[in-house]
GROMACS .gro file of C-alpha atoms in nm:
model
  277
    1MET     CA    1  -2.758  -7.488   0.371
    2SER     CA    2  -2.907  -7.608   0.042
    3ALA     CA    3  -2.693  -7.659  -0.266
    4SER     CA    4  -2.862  -7.374  -0.447
    5ALA     CA    5  -2.799  -7.138  -0.154
    6ALA     CA    6  -2.432  -7.240  -0.145
    7LYS     CA    7  -2.395  -7.160  -0.517
    8ILE     CA    8  -2.550  -6.820  -0.469
    9SER     CA    9  -2.314  -6.744  -0.177
   10ARG     CA   10  -2.006  -6.847  -0.376
   11LYS     CA   11  -2.125  -6.634  -0.668
   12GLU     CA   12  -2.167  -6.330  -0.446
   13ASN     CA   13  -1.818  -6.374  -0.295
   14SER     CA   14  -1.673  -6.416  -0.643
   15ASN     CA   15  -1.837  -6.092  -0.757
   16HIS     CA   16  -1.705  -5.906  -0.447
   17ASP     CA   17  -1.350  -6.022  -0.505
   18GLY     CA   18  -1.374  -5.914  -0.867
   19ALA     CA   19  -1.498  -5.570  -0.764
   20ASP     CA   20  -1.200  -5.529  -0.527
   21GLU     CA   21  -0.958  -5.630  -0.802
   22THR     CA   22  -1.118  -5.385  -1.045
   23SER     CA   23  -1.112  -5.107  -0.788
   24GLU     CA   24  -0.743  -5.159  -0.707
   25LYS     CA   25  -0.657  -5.162  -1.077
   26GLU     CA   26  -0.847  -4.839  -1.135
   27GLN     CA   27  -0.679  -4.676  -0.836
   28GLN     CA   28  -0.334  -4.775  -0.964
   29GLU     CA   29  -0.414  -4.637  -1.308
   30ALA     CA   30  -0.543  -4.315  -1.148
   31ILE     CA   31  -0.220  -4.281  -0.947
   32GLU     CA   32  -0.014  -4.324  -1.264
   33HIS     CA   33  -0.221  -4.059  -1.442
   34ILE     CA   34  -0.188  -3.823  -1.146
   35ASP     CA   35   0.190  -3.866  -1.162
   36GLU     CA   36   0.186  -3.782  -1.533
   37VAL     CA   37  -0.026  -3.470  -1.473
   38GLN     CA   38   0.200  -3.368  -1.185
   39ASN     CA   39   0.503  -3.395  -1.412
   40GLU     CA   40   0.334  -3.156  -1.653
   41ILE     CA   41   0.263  -2.912  -1.369
   42ASP     CA   42   0.627  -2.932  -1.255
   43ARG     CA   43   0.742  -2.871  -1.612
   44LEU     CA   44   0.525  -2.559  -1.634
   45ASN     CA   45   0.651  -2.438  -1.296
   46GLU     CA   46   1.010  -2.472  -1.415
   47GLN     CA   47   0.925  -2.286  -1.734
   48ALA     CA   48   0.755  -2.011  -1.533
   49SER     CA   49   1.060  -1.980  -1.306
   50GLU     CA   50   1.287  -1.939  -1.608
   51GLU     CA   51   1.065  -1.671  -1.761
   52ILE     CA   52   1.028  -1.490  -1.426
   53LEU     CA   53   1.406  -1.495  -1.390
   54LYS     CA   54   1.444  -1.333  -1.732
   55VAL     CA   55   1.197  -1.060  -1.636
   56GLU     CA   56   1.377  -0.998  -1.305
   57GLN     CA   57   1.712  -0.977  -1.485
   58LYS     CA   58   1.562  -0.728  -1.729
   59TYR     CA   59   1.438  -0.500  -1.453
   60ILE     CA   60   1.757  -0.528  -1.251
   61LYS     CA   61   1.934  -0.368  -1.548
   62LEU     CA   62   1.663  -0.105  -1.587
   63ARG     CA   63   1.690  -0.008  -1.219
   64GLN     CA   64   2.068   0.034  -1.221
   65PRO     CA   65   2.079   0.395  -1.351
   66PHE     CA   66   1.829   0.498  -1.083
   67PHE     CA   67   2.026   0.327  -0.807
   68GLN     CA   68   2.337   0.509  -0.933
   69LYS     CA   69   2.156   0.845  -0.933
   70ARG     CA   70   2.021   0.775  -0.584
   71SER     CA   71   2.371   0.696  -0.454
   72GLU     CA   72   2.500   1.027  -0.594
   73LEU     CA   73   2.223   1.216  -0.415
   74ILE     CA   74   2.271   1.025  -0.090
   75ALA     CA   75   2.639   1.123  -0.096
   76LYS     CA   76   2.530   1.484  -0.042
   77ILE     CA   77   2.367   1.397   0.293
   78PRO     CA   78   2.608   1.352   0.586
   79ASN     CA   79   2.559   1.038   0.798
   80PHE     CA   80   2.279   0.911   0.578
   81TRP     CA   81   2.365   0.543   0.608
   82VAL     CA   82   2.447   0.532   0.977
   83THR     CA   83   2.119   0.713   1.048
   84THR     CA   84   1.932   0.465   0.829
   85PHE     CA   85   2.086   0.166   1.011
   86VAL     CA   86   2.026   0.315   1.356
   87ASN     CA   87   1.661   0.376   1.268
   88HIS     CA   88   1.607   0.020   1.147
   89PRO     CA   89   1.484  -0.193   1.441
   90GLN     CA   90   1.664  -0.515   1.343
   91VAL     CA   91   1.995  -0.355   1.248
   92SER     CA   92   2.005  -0.117   1.544
   93ALA     CA   93   1.987  -0.416   1.779
   94LEU     CA   94   2.333  -0.517   1.652
   95LEU     CA   95   2.493  -0.175   1.694
   96GLY     CA   96   2.703  -0.080   1.994
   97GLU     CA   97   2.817   0.276   2.052
   98GLU     CA   98   3.155   0.220   1.886
   99ASP     CA   99   2.988   0.044   1.593
  100GLU     CA  100   2.788   0.360   1.536
  101GLU     CA  101   3.102   0.571   1.558
  102ALA     CA  102   3.267   0.355   1.291
  103LEU     CA  103   2.958   0.366   1.069
  104HIS     CA  104   2.972   0.746   1.068
  105TYR     CA  105   3.251   0.697   0.813
  106LEU     CA  106   3.025   0.483   0.588
  107SER     CA  107   2.976   0.685   0.270
  108ARG     CA  108   2.804   0.443   0.035
  109VAL     CA  109   2.626   0.106   0.029
  110GLU     CA  110   2.571  -0.098  -0.285
  111VAL     CA  111   2.378  -0.423  -0.331
  112THR     CA  112   2.454  -0.623  -0.645
  113GLU     CA  113   2.243  -0.922  -0.741
  114PHE     CA  114   2.421  -1.172  -0.964
  115GLU     CA  115   2.297  -1.223  -1.318
  116ASP     CA  116   2.165  -1.562  -1.212
  117ILE     CA  117   1.968  -1.413  -0.923
  118LYS     CA  118   1.917  -1.748  -0.757
  119SER     CA  119   2.293  -1.793  -0.721
  120GLY     CA  120   2.339  -1.499  -0.485
  121TYR     CA  121   2.428  -1.133  -0.428
  122ARG     CA  122   2.698  -0.906  -0.283
  123ILE     CA  123   2.680  -0.611  -0.043
  124ASP     CA  124   2.957  -0.349  -0.060
  125PHE     CA  125   3.018  -0.093   0.217
  126TYR     CA  126   3.236   0.203   0.116
  127PHE     CA  127   3.417   0.390   0.396
  128ASP     CA  128   3.603   0.718   0.417
  129GLU     CA  129   3.938   0.729   0.594
  130ASN     CA  130   3.869   0.633   0.955
  131PRO     CA  131   4.049   0.548   1.281
  132TYR     CA  132   3.922   0.189   1.294
  133PHE     CA  133   4.044  -0.003   0.987
  134GLU     CA  134   4.248   0.039   0.670
  135ASN     CA  135   3.990  -0.095   0.422
  136LYS     CA  136   3.817   0.143   0.187
  137VAL     CA  137   3.556  -0.120   0.100
  138LEU     CA  138   3.412  -0.405   0.307
  139SER     CA  139   3.213  -0.666   0.115
  140LYS     CA  140   3.013  -0.974   0.195
  141GLU     CA  141   2.900  -1.211  -0.078
  142PHE     CA  142   2.635  -1.481  -0.068
  143HIS     CA  143   2.646  -1.756  -0.329
  144LEU     CA  144   2.594  -2.126  -0.392
  145ASN     CA  145   2.897  -2.348  -0.349
  146GLU     CA  146   2.997  -2.637  -0.575
  147SER     CA  147   2.747  -2.869  -0.409
  148GLY     CA  148   2.469  -2.613  -0.454
  149ASP     CA  149   2.445  -2.520  -0.086
  150PRO     CA  150   2.435  -2.156   0.036
  151ALA     CA  151   2.774  -2.017   0.132
  152SER     CA  152   2.931  -1.678   0.197
  153LYS     CA  153   3.266  -1.502   0.192
  154SER     CA  154   3.376  -1.153   0.293
  155THR     CA  155   3.656  -0.902   0.302
  156GLU     CA  156   3.912  -0.948   0.577
  157ILE     CA  157   3.898  -0.637   0.793
  158LYS     CA  158   4.242  -0.482   0.847
  159TRP     CA  159   4.193  -0.334   1.193
  160LYS     CA  160   4.419  -0.059   1.317
  161ALA     CA  161   4.609  -0.121   1.640
  162GLY     CA  162   4.372  -0.154   1.937
  163LYS     CA  163   4.064  -0.079   1.724
  164ASP     CA  164   3.926  -0.429   1.656
  165LEU     CA  165   3.561  -0.386   1.754
  166THR     CA  166   3.491  -0.758   1.726
  167LYS     CA  167   3.728  -0.825   2.015
  168ARG     CA  168   3.624  -0.532   2.231
  169ALA     CA  169   3.252  -0.571   2.170
  170GLY     CA  170   3.204  -0.842   2.433
  171GLN     CA  171   3.242  -0.579   2.705
  172MET     CA  172   3.030  -0.321   2.527
  173SER     CA  173   2.661  -0.263   2.582
  174ASN     CA  174   2.404  -0.127   2.346
  175LYS     CA  175   2.254   0.221   2.360
  176ALA     CA  176   1.994   0.121   2.615
  177GLY     CA  177   2.266   0.009   2.853
  178LYS     CA  178   2.162  -0.356   2.832
  179LYS     CA  179   2.384  -0.642   2.731
  180ARG     CA  180   2.292  -0.798   2.401
  181PRO     CA  181   2.161  -1.156   2.401
  182HIS     CA  182   2.426  -1.426   2.357
  183ASP     CA  183   2.275  -1.545   2.027
  184GLU     CA  184   2.333  -1.206   1.863
  185PRO     CA  185   2.671  -1.088   1.728
  186ASP     CA  186   2.868  -0.878   1.975
  187SER     CA  187   2.937  -0.624   1.706
  188PHE     CA  188   2.792  -0.529   1.371
  189PHE     CA  189   3.136  -0.602   1.221
  190THR     CA  190   3.130  -0.960   1.352
  191TRP     CA  191   2.879  -1.022   1.074
  192PHE     CA  192   3.161  -0.997   0.818
  193THR     CA  193   3.340  -1.295   0.971
  194ASP     CA  194   3.033  -1.507   1.044
  195HIS     CA  195   2.982  -1.768   0.772
  196SER     CA  196   2.818  -2.033   0.989
  197ASP     CA  197   2.475  -2.026   0.822
  198ALA     CA  198   2.479  -1.836   0.494
  199GLY     CA  199   2.136  -1.968   0.401
  200ALA     CA  200   1.977  -1.795   0.700
  201ASP     CA  201   2.175  -1.472   0.719
  202GLU     CA  202   1.907  -1.234   0.847
  203LEU     CA  203   2.118  -0.918   0.833
  204GLY     CA  204   2.211  -0.976   0.470
  205GLU     CA  205   1.848  -1.038   0.377
  206VAL     CA  206   1.731  -0.728   0.568
  207ILE     CA  207   1.982  -0.505   0.391
  208LYS     CA  208   1.908  -0.653   0.047
  209ASP     CA  209   1.530  -0.687   0.065
  210ASP     CA  210   1.423  -0.415   0.310
  211ILE     CA  211   1.677  -0.134   0.338
  212TRP     CA  212   1.830  -0.127  -0.010
  213PRO     CA  213   1.502  -0.095  -0.207
  214ASN     CA  214   1.408   0.220  -0.012
  215PRO     CA  215   1.656   0.343   0.253
  216LEU     CA  216   1.492   0.685   0.266
  217GLN     CA  217   1.194   0.550   0.460
  218TYR     CA  218   1.424   0.461   0.751
  219TYR     CA  219   1.638   0.772   0.728
  220LEU     CA  220   1.324   0.988   0.766
  221VAL     CA  221   1.163   0.796   1.055
  222PRO     CA  222   1.255   1.045   1.336
  223ASP     CA  223   1.161   1.348   1.127
  224MET     CA  224   0.819   1.205   1.058
  225GLU     CA  225   0.766   1.135   1.426
  226ASP     CA  226   0.878   1.488   1.516
  227GLU     CA  227   0.639   1.637   1.262
  228GLU     CA  228   0.354   1.433   1.407
  229GLY     CA  229   0.449   1.546   1.755
  230GLU     CA  230   0.462   1.910   1.649
  231GLY     CA  231   0.126   1.872   1.480
  232ASP     CA  232  -0.026   1.745   1.801
  233GLY     CA  233   0.122   2.038   1.995
  234ASP     CA  234   0.006   2.307   1.756
  235GLY     CA  235  -0.330   2.159   1.669
  236VAL     CA  236  -0.625   2.021   1.856
  237GLY     CA  237  -0.439   1.981   2.182
  238ASP     CA  238  -0.363   2.354   2.204
  239ASP     CA  239  -0.721   2.446   2.121
  240ASP     CA  240  -0.840   2.223   2.403
  241ASP     CA  241  -0.597   2.392   2.641
  242ASP     CA  242  -0.720   2.737   2.532
  243GLU     CA  243  -1.079   2.631   2.581
  244GLU     CA  244  -1.003   2.495   2.928
  245GLU     CA  245  -0.824   2.817   3.021
  246GLY     CA  246  -1.120   3.019   2.890
  247LEU     CA  247  -1.363   2.814   3.100
  248GLU     CA  248  -1.147   2.866   3.407
  249ASP     CA  249  -1.147   3.245   3.347
  250ILE     CA  250  -1.526   3.244   3.315
  251ASP     CA  251  -1.566   3.044   3.636
  252GLU     CA  252  -1.332   3.276   3.825
  253GLY     CA  253  -1.521   3.578   3.690
  254ASP     CA  254  -1.854   3.436   3.804
  255GLU     CA  255  -1.717   3.370   4.151
  256GLU     CA  256  -1.582   3.727   4.180
  257GLU     CA  257  -1.914   3.874   4.065
  258GLY     CA  258  -2.096   3.661   4.319
  259GLU     CA  259  -1.873   3.784   4.600
  260ASP     CA  260  -1.929   4.148   4.500
  261GLU     CA  261  -2.304   4.102   4.499
  262ASP     CA  262  -2.295   3.947   4.844
  263GLU     CA  263  -2.092   4.238   4.983
  264ASP     CA  264  -2.332   4.493   4.828
  265GLY     CA  265  -2.628   4.306   4.965
  266ASP     CA  266  -2.486   4.308   5.316
  267GLY     CA  267  -2.436   4.686   5.305
  268GLU     CA  268  -2.794   4.755   5.198
  269ASP     CA  269  -2.924   4.539   5.476
  270GLY     CA  270  -2.713   4.732   5.725
  271GLU     CA  271  -2.855   5.064   5.604
  272ASP     CA  272  -3.208   4.932   5.629
  273ASP     CA  273  -3.143   4.818   5.980
  274GLY     CA  274  -3.011   5.159   6.074
  275GLU     CA  275  -3.320   5.335   5.933
  276ASP     CA  276  -3.545   5.104   6.129
  277ASP     CA  277  -3.358   5.194   6.442
   0.00000   0.00000   0.00000
């Protein structure tokens, strides 16, 4: 290789190394700028969360009088809450026959979200005098503990003698006559003593987020199905049946007329034969 060629080669390598160094420096600067922009986005997200929380708190207060009025109206309907729970697919899976009997004494349900919504909520179940336990109110509360982790606590149920459904439930079956899966509570009331995973308490979330906002939709489920069934019986289906019956009558009439014509035809032929004789 000539001297001039060697110089050119070294120059090219030098330029390539410089380009790599420049590229790495630009990338590092870009990463630092991205981090700064991301911090601004996070700051705005936190600000949005605070403002959303204020709006939610505002509307929680505005909804309270309507929840109170709804509770007063529900109190006029016997067995409203037990019917609502039985009609809810997820809750009904936890109900044995004796659970349902006990829930017939449930007169009111209240869900209270704490002022700092993120910190938790409480569900209160109000019961009339009943043969199962002494409590007038059973509550379960979900909150954040001192370390900021989800936790829960609940009312201790004061069972009457021989009426503890959480102990008897293991030998009970659900309405369909099938044993419940082992990973499900043996009784609805076992839920009050289960604090193993407060952050993933499905029943609490279902009651708070699905049933409580509009319990009427589950209370009315069977009635709506019955109305649809009645509509099918009184509507198009009956018309079809009438039309089929009408067609059958027409067919039978045609067959009878055909038979009469055949008989008359035979008689005339016989007379003609006699005249010929």
